[in-house]
mmCIF file of C-alpha atoms and ligand atoms in Angstrom:
data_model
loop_
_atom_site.group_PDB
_atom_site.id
_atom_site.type_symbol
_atom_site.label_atom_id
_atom_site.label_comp_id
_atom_site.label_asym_id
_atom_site.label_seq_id
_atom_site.Cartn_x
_atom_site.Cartn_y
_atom_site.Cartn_z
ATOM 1 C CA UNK A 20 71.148 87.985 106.195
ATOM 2 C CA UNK A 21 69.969 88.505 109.430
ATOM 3 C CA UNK A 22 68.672 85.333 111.905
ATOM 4 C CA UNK A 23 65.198 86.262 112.402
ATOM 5 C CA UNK A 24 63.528 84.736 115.031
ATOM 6 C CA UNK A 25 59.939 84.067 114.069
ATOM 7 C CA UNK A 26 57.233 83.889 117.391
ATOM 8 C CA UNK A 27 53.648 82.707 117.075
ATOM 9 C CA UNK A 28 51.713 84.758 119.504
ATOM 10 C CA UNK A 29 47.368 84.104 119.942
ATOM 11 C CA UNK A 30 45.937 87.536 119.791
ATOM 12 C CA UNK A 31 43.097 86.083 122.114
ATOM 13 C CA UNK A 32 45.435 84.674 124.499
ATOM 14 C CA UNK A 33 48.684 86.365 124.560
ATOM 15 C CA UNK A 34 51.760 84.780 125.975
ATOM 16 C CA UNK A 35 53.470 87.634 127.880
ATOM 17 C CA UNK A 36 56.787 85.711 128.177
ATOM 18 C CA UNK A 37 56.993 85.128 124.678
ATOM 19 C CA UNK A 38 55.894 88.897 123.925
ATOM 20 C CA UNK A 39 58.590 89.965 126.757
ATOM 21 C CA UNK A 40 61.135 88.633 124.361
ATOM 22 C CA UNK A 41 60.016 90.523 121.468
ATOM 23 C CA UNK A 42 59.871 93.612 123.749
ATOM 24 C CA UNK A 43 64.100 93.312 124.918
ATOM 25 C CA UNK A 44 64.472 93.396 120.760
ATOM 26 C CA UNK A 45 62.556 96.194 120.573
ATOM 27 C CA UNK A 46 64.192 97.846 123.876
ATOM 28 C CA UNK A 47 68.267 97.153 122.362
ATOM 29 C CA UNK A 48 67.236 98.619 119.497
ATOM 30 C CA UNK A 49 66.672 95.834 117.196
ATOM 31 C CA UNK A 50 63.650 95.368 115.010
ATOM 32 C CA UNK A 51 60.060 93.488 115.364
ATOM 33 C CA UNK A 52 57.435 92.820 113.044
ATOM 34 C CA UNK A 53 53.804 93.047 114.387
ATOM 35 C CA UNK A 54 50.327 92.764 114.047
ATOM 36 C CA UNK A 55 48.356 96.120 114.405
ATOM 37 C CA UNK A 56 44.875 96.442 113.646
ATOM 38 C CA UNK A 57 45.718 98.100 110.235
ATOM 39 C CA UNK A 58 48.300 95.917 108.654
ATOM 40 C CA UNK A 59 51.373 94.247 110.012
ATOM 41 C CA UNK A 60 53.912 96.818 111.428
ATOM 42 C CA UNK A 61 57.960 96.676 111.512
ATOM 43 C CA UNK A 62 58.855 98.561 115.101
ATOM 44 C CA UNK A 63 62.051 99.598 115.998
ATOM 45 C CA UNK A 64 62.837 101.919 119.147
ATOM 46 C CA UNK A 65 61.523 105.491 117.649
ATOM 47 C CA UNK A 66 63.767 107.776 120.095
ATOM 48 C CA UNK A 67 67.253 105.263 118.361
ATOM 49 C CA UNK A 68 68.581 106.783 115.755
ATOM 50 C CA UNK A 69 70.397 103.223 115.167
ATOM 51 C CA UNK A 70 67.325 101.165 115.689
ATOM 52 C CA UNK A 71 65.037 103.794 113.564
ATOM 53 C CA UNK A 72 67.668 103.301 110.653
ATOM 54 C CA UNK A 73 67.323 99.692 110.297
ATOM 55 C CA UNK A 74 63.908 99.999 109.459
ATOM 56 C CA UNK A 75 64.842 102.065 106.247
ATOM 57 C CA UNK A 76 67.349 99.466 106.259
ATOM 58 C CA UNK A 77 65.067 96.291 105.968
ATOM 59 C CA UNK A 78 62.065 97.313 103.420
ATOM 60 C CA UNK A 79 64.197 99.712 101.154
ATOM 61 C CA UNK A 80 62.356 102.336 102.060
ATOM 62 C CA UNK A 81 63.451 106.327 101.270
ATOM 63 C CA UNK A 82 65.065 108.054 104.095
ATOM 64 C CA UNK A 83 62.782 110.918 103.477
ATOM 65 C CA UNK A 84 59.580 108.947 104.058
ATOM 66 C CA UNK A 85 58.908 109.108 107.674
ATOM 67 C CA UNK A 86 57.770 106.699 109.883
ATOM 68 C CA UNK A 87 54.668 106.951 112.462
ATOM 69 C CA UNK A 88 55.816 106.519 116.091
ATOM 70 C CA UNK A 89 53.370 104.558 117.991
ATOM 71 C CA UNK A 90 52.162 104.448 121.140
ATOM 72 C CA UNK A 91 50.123 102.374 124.028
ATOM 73 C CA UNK A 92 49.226 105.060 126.648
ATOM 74 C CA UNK A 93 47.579 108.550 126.119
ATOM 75 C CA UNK A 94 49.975 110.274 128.566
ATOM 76 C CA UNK A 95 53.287 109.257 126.528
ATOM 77 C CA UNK A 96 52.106 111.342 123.652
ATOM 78 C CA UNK A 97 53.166 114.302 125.428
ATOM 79 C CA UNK A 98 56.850 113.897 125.545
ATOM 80 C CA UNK A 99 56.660 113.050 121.551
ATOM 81 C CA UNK A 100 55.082 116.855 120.618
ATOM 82 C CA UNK A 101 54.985 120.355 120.782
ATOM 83 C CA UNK A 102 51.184 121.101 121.774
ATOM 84 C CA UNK A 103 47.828 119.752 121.275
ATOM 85 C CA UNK A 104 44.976 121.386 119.609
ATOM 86 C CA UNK A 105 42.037 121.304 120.584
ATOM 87 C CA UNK A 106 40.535 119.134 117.731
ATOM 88 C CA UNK A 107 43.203 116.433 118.195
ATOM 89 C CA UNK A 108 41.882 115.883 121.595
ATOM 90 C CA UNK A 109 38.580 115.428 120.035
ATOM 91 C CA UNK A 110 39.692 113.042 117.748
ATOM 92 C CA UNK A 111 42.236 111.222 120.250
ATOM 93 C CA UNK A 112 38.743 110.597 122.385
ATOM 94 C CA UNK A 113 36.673 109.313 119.287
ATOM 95 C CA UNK A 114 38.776 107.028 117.700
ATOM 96 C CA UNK A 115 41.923 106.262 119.746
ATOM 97 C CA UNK A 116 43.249 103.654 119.723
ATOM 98 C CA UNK A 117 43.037 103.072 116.493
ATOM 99 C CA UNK A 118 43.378 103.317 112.730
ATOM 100 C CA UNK A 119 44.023 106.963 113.029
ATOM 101 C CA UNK A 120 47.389 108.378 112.546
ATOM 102 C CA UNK A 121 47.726 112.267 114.017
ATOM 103 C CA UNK A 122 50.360 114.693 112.574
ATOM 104 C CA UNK A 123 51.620 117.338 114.935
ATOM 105 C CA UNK A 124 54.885 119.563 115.605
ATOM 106 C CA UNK A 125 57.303 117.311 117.004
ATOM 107 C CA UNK A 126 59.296 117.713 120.366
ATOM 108 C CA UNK A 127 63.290 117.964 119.887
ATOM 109 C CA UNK A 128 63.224 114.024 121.059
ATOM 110 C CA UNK A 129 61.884 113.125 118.374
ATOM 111 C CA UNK A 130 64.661 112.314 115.813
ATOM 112 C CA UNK A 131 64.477 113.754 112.459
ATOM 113 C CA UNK A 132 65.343 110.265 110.874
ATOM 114 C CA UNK A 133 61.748 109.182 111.803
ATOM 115 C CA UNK A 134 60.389 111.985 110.693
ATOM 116 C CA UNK A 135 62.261 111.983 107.395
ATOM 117 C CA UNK A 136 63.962 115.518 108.214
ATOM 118 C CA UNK A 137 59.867 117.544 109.015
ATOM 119 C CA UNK A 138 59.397 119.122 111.900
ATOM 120 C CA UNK A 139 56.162 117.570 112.558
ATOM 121 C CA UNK A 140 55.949 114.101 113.759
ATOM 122 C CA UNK A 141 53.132 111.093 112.761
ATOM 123 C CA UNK A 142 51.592 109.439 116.321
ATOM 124 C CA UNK A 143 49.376 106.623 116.234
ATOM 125 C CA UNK A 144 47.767 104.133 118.441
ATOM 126 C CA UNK A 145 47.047 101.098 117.600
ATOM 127 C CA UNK A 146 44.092 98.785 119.099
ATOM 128 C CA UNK A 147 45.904 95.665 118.324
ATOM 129 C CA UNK A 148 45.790 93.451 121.480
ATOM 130 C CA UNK A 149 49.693 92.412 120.831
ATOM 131 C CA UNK A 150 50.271 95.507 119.027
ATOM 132 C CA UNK A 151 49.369 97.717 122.566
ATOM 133 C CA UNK A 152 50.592 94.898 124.525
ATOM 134 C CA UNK A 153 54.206 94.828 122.925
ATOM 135 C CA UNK A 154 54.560 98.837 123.197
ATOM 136 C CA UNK A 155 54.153 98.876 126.703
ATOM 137 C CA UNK A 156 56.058 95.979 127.460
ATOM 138 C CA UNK A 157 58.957 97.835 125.242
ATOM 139 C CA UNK A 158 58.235 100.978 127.389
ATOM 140 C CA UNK A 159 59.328 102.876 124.434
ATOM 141 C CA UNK A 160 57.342 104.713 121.492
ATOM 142 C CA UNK A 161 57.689 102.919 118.698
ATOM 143 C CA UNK A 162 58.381 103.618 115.220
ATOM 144 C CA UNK A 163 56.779 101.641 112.638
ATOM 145 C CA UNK A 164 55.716 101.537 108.856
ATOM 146 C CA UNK A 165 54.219 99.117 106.700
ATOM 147 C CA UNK A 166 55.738 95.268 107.124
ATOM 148 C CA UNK A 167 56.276 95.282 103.474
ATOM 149 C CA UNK A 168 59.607 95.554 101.487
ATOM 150 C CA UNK A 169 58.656 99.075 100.024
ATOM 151 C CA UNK A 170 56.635 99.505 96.931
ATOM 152 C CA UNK A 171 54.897 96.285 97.339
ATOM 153 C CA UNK A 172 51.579 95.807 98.890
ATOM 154 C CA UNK A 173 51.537 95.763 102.527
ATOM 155 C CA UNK A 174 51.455 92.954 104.644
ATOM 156 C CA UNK A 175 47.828 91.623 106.182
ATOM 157 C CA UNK A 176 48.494 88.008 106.917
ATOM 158 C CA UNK A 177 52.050 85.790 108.267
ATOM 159 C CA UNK A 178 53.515 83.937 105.393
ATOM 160 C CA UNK A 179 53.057 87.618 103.142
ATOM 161 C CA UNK A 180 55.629 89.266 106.326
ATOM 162 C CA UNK A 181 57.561 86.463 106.253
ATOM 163 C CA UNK A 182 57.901 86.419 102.776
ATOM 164 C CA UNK A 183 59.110 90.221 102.962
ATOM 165 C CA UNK A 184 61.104 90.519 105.552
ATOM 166 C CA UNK A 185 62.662 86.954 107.118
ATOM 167 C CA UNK A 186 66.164 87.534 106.983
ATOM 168 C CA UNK A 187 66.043 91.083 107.453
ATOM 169 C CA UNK A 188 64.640 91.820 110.748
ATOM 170 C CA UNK A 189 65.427 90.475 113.982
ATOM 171 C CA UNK A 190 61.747 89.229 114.966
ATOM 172 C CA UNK A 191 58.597 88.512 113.386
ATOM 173 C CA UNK A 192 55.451 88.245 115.834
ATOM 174 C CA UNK A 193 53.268 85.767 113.739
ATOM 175 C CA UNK A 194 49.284 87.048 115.210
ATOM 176 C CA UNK A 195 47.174 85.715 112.397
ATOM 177 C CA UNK A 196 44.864 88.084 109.855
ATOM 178 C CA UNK A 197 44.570 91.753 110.347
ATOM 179 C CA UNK A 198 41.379 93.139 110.207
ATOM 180 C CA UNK A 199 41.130 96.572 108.956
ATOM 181 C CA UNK A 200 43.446 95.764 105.812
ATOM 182 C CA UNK A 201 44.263 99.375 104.625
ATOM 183 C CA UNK A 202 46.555 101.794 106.654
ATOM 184 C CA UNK A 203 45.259 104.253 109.083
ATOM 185 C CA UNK A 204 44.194 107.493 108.130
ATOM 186 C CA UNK A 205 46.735 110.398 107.916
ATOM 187 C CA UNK A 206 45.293 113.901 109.266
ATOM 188 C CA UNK A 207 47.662 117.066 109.821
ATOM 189 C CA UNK A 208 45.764 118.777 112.551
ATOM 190 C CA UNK A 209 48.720 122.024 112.948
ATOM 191 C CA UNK A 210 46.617 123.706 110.193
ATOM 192 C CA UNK A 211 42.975 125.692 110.817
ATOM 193 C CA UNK A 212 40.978 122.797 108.700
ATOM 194 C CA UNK A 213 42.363 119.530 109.416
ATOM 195 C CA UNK A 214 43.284 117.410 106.094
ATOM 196 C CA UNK A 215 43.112 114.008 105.392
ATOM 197 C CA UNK A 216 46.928 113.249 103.645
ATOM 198 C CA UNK A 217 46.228 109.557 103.394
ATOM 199 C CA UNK A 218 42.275 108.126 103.379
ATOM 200 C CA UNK A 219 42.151 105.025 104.959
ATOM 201 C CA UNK A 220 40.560 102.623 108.675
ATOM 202 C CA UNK A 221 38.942 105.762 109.735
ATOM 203 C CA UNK A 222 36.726 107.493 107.030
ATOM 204 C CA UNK A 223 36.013 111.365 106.293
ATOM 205 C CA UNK A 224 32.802 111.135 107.023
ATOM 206 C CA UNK A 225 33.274 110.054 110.802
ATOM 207 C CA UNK A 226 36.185 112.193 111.161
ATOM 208 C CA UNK A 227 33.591 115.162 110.214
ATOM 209 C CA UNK A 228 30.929 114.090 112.629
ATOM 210 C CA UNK A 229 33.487 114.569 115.804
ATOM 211 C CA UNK A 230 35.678 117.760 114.634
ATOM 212 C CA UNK A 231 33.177 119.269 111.607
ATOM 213 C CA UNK A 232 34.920 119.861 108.198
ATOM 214 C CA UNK A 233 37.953 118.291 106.954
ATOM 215 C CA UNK A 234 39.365 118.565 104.124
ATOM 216 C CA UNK A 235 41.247 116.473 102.072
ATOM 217 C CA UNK A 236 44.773 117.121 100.491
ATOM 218 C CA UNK A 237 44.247 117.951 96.678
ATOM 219 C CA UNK A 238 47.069 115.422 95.815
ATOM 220 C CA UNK A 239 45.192 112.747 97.305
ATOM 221 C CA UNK A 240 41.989 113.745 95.433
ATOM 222 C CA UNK A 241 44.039 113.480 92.110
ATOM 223 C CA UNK A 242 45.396 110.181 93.398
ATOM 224 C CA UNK A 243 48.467 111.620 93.162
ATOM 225 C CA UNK A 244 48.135 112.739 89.690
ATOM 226 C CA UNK A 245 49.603 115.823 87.860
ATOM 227 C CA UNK A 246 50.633 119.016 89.621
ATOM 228 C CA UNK A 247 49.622 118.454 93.157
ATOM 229 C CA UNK A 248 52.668 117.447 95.609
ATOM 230 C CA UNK A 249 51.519 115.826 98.103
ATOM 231 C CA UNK A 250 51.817 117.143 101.689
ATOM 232 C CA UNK A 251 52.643 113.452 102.809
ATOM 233 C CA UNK A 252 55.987 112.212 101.868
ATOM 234 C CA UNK A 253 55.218 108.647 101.079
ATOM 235 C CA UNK A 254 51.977 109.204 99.175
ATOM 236 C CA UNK A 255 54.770 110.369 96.314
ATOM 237 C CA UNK A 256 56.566 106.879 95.677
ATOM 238 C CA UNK A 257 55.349 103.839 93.948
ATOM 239 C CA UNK A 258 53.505 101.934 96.147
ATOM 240 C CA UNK A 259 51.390 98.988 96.822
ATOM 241 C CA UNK A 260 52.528 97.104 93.435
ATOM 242 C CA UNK A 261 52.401 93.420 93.197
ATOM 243 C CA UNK A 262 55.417 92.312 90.152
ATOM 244 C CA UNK A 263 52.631 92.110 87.632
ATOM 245 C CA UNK A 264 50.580 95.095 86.084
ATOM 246 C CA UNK A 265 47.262 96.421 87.332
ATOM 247 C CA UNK A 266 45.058 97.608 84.908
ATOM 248 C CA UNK A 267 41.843 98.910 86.671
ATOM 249 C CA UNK A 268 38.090 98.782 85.101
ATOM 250 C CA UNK A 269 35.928 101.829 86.148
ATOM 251 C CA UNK A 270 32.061 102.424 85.041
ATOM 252 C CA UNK A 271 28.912 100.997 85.524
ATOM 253 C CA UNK A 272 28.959 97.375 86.746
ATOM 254 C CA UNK A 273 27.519 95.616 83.595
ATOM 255 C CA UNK A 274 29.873 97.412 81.766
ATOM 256 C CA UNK A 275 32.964 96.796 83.993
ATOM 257 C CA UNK A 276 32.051 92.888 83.797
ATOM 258 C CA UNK A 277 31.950 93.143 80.222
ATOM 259 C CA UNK A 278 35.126 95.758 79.937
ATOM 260 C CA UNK A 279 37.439 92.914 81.524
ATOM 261 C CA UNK A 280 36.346 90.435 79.852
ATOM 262 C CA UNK A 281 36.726 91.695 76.528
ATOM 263 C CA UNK A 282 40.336 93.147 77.678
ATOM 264 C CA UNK A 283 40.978 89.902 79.262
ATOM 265 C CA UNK A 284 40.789 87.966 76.033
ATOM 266 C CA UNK A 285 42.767 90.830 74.134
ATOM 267 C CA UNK A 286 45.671 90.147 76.455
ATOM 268 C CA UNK A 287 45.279 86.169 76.693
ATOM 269 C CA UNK A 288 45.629 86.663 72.862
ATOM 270 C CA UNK A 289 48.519 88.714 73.320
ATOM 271 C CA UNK A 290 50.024 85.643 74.990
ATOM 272 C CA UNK A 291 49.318 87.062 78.886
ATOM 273 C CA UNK A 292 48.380 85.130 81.789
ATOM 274 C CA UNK A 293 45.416 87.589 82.862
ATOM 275 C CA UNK A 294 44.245 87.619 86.815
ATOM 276 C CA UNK A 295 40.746 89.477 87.537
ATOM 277 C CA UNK A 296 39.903 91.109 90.847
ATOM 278 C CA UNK A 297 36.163 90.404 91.264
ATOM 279 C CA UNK A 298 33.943 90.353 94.044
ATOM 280 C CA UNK A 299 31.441 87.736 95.260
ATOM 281 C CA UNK A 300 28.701 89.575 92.962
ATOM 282 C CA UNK A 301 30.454 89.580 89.826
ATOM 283 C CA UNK A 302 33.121 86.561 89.642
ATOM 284 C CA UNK A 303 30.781 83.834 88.216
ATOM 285 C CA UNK A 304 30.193 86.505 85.395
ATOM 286 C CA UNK A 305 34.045 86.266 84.335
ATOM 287 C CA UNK A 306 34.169 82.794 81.748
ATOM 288 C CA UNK A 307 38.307 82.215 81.913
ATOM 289 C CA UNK A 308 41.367 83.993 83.664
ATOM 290 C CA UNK A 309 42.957 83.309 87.285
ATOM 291 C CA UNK A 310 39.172 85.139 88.927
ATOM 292 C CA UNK A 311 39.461 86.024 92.568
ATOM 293 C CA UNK A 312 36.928 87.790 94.841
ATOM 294 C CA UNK A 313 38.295 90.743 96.731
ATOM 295 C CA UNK A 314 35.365 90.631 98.917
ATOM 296 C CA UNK A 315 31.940 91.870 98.830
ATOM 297 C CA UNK A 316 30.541 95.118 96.949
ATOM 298 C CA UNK A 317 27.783 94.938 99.623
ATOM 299 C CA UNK A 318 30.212 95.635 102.463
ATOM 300 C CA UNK A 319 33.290 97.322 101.424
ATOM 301 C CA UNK A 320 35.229 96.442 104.747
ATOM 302 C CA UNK A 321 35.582 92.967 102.894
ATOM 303 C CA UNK A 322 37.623 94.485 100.424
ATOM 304 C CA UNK A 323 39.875 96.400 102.574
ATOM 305 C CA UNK A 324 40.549 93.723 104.582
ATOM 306 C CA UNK A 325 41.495 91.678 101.294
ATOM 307 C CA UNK A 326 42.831 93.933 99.346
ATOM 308 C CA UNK A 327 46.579 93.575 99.736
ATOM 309 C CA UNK A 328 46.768 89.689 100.341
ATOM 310 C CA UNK A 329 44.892 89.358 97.024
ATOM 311 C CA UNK A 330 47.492 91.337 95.134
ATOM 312 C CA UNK A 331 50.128 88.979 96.835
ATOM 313 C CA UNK A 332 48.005 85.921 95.683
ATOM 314 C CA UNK A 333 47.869 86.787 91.850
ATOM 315 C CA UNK A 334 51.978 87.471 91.786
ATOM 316 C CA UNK A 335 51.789 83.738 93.787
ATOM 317 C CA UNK A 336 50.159 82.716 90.681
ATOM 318 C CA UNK A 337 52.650 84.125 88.143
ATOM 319 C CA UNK A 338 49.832 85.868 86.584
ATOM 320 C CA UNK A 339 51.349 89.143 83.880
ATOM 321 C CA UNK A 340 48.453 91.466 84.152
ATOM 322 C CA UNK A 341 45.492 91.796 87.111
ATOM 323 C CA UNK A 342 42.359 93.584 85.446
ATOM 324 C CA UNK A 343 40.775 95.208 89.114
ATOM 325 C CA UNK A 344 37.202 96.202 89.598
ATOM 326 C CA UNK A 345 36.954 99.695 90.908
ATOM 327 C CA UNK A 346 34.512 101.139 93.620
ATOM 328 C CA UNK A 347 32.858 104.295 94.711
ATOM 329 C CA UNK A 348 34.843 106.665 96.591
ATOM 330 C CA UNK A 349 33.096 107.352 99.443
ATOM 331 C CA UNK A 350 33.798 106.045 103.401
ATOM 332 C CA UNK A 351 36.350 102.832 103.406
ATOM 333 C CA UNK A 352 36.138 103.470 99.556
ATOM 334 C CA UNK A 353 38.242 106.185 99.557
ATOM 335 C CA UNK A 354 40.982 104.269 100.824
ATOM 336 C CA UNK A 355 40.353 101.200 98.964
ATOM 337 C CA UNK A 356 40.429 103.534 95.467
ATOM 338 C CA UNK A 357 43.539 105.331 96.994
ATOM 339 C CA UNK A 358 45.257 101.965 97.184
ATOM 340 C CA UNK A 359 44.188 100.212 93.785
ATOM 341 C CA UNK A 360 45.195 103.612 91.828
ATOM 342 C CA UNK A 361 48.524 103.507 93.188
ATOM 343 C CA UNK A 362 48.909 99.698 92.703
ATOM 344 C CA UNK A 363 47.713 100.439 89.337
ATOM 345 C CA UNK A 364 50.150 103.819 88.519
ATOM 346 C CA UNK A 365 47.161 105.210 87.302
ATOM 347 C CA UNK A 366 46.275 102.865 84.730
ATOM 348 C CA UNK A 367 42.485 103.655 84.262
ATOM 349 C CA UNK A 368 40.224 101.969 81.661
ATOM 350 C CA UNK A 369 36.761 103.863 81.835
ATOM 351 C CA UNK A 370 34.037 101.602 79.836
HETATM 352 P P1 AMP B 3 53.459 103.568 106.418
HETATM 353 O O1 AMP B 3 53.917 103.536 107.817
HETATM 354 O O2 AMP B 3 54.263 102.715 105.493
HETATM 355 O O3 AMP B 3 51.995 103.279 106.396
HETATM 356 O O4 AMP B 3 53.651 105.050 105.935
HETATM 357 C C1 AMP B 3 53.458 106.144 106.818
HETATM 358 C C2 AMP B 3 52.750 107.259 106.116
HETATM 359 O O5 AMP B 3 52.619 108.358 107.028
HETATM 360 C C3 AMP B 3 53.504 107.760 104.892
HETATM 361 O O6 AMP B 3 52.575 108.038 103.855
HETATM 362 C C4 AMP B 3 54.140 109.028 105.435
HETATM 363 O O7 AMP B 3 54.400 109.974 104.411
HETATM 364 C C5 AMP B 3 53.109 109.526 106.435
HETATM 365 N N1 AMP B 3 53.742 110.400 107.440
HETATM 366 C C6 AMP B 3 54.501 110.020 108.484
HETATM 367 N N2 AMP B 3 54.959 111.095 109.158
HETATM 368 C C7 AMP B 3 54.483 112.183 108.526
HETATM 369 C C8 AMP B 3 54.606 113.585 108.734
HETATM 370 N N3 AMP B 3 55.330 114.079 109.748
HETATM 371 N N4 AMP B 3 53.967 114.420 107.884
HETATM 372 C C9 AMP B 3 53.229 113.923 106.867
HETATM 373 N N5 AMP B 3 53.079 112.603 106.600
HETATM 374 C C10 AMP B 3 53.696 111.738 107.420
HETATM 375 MG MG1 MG B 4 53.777 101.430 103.798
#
């Protein structure tokens, strides 16, 4: 067990003593966990071999699943890679920073133990007010994944990090709620037609409006199903899974409402404790189970920013099996349906 030293920061009214603290951690390569925009974040010192292990370290996580190094000014990008194409600089100027995560050919500072042995490196910036503000008091890029102990769902609010990770870590920022809720989007822009390796804040369709087509890696179109491999390392492992099973529901919504409920009482009579994943416009439809609203169908960036804490809530209510809603696959519902599938192992029920 580590002592981890846990520091409430206001995201409207940051405390840059506090944060200055946080920063020396980050600086003699220990480890932080943060808010970003996205989810919460666990930083270490991305050019410390030392520091970069005890990430892996803390959440379990693969050594081959590399990290994204973050950053808080444009210019410090240029020390981290080889060159920048043209339609990175496009995409740096729409949506930087943000939830967009860039993959290009790394610079020989970049160790390969962030970059899980590739020779291309992940760089992000986040818009996080003490996610920027803790970077460039660190004055070093910073390497960080998910706050989560791997394979579970990622962190979005305090007591789900501290849950995860007290005892493990050196710091955790407490900032309140995320807002995005799902992980930024992954593009590789060294190829001709930049491709989407992990949907997610930022969505195809805007990506398409600034640099024209995109496409998407085939594994993530399968949901990492069957023969594709994906082209992103992590999008291979279990991921995102709360302790009990996810079943997910996919048709028309009637029918969805009425698929759950009849597999709901199947599995009650089975002797399960059954949770559903509604949403505001179907959970008065459910009649028993532990029902609770992921957010609105009507604006999908309610779900996403949901999404993960609500997995975390039905394992805090011992439930055995969540029956999940599903959702169209198109802008933040890409990512959402990327997320549940993988929570889910693939466990489709089409009614
Ligand atoms: P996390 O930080 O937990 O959200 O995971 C980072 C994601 O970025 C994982 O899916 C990684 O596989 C992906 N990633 C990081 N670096 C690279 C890279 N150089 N090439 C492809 N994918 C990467
Ligand atoms: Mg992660």
């Amino acid at each position: 067990m580590i002592k981890t030293s846990i520091i409430y920061i206001d995201k409207e009214n940051i405390d840059i003593d506090r944060l200055e603290k946080s920063a020396k951690i980050l600086k003699n390569g220990g480890t932080v966990a943060f808010p970003t925009e996205t989810v919460y974040g666990l930083g270490a010192n991305a050019l410390d071999e030392d520091a970069v292990k005890k990430i892996f370290q803390a959440k379990g996580r693969p050594s081959d699943n590399p990290l994204i190094v973050h950053i808080a000014r444009y210019e410090d990008i240029h020390r981290l890679i080889k060159e920048l194409p043209e339609k990175a600089e496009k995409l740096i100027n729409a949506f930087w920073p943000g939830p967009l995560t860039l993959i290009f050919k790394k610079s020989s500072l970049v160790p390969k133990s962030v970059t899980g042995g590739l020779d291309t490196v992940a760089v992000r910036m986040p818009s996080h007010p003490i996610a920027k503000a803790l970077i460039e008091l660190s004055s070093v890029p910073i390497a960080a994944p998910s706050a989560n102990i791997s394979g579970k769902p990622s962190t979005t609010k305090e007591t789900h990090v501290l849950k995860d990770l007290k005892g493990r870590v050196d710091a955790i920022i407490c900032g309140g709620d995320v807002d995005v809720g799902v992980e930024s989007t992954v593009v590789d822009i060294t190829v001709d037609t930049p491709m989407i390796l992990r949907p997610g804040g930022v969505t195809k369709e805007e990506l398409e409006k600034v640099i024209g087509e995109v496409e998407v890696d085939p594994a993530v179109k399968n949901s990492g199903a069957g023969e594709f491999i994906p082209k992103s390392p992590g999008m291979k492992y279990t991921h995102y899974s709360p302790n009990a099973d996810v079943i997910l529901i996919s048709g028309e919504l009637d029918n969805m409402v009425r698929g759950i409920e009849e597999l709901r009482l199947a599995k009650e009579s089975e002797g399960y404790r059954v949770g559903i994943m509604a949403t505001d416009e179907t959970k008065d439809k459910y009649k028993g189970g532990a029902i609770i609203s992921v957010g609105k169908r009507g604006s999908l960036e309610t779900v996403a920013a949901n999404l993960f804490k609500v997995l975390r809530e039905f394992d805090e209510k011992g439930v055995d099996i969540i029956l999940a809603e599903t959702f169209e696959e198109r802008n933040i519902g890409q990512a959402i349906m990327n997320r549940l599938m993988k929570a889910a192992g693939h466990n489709v029920v089409r009614v």
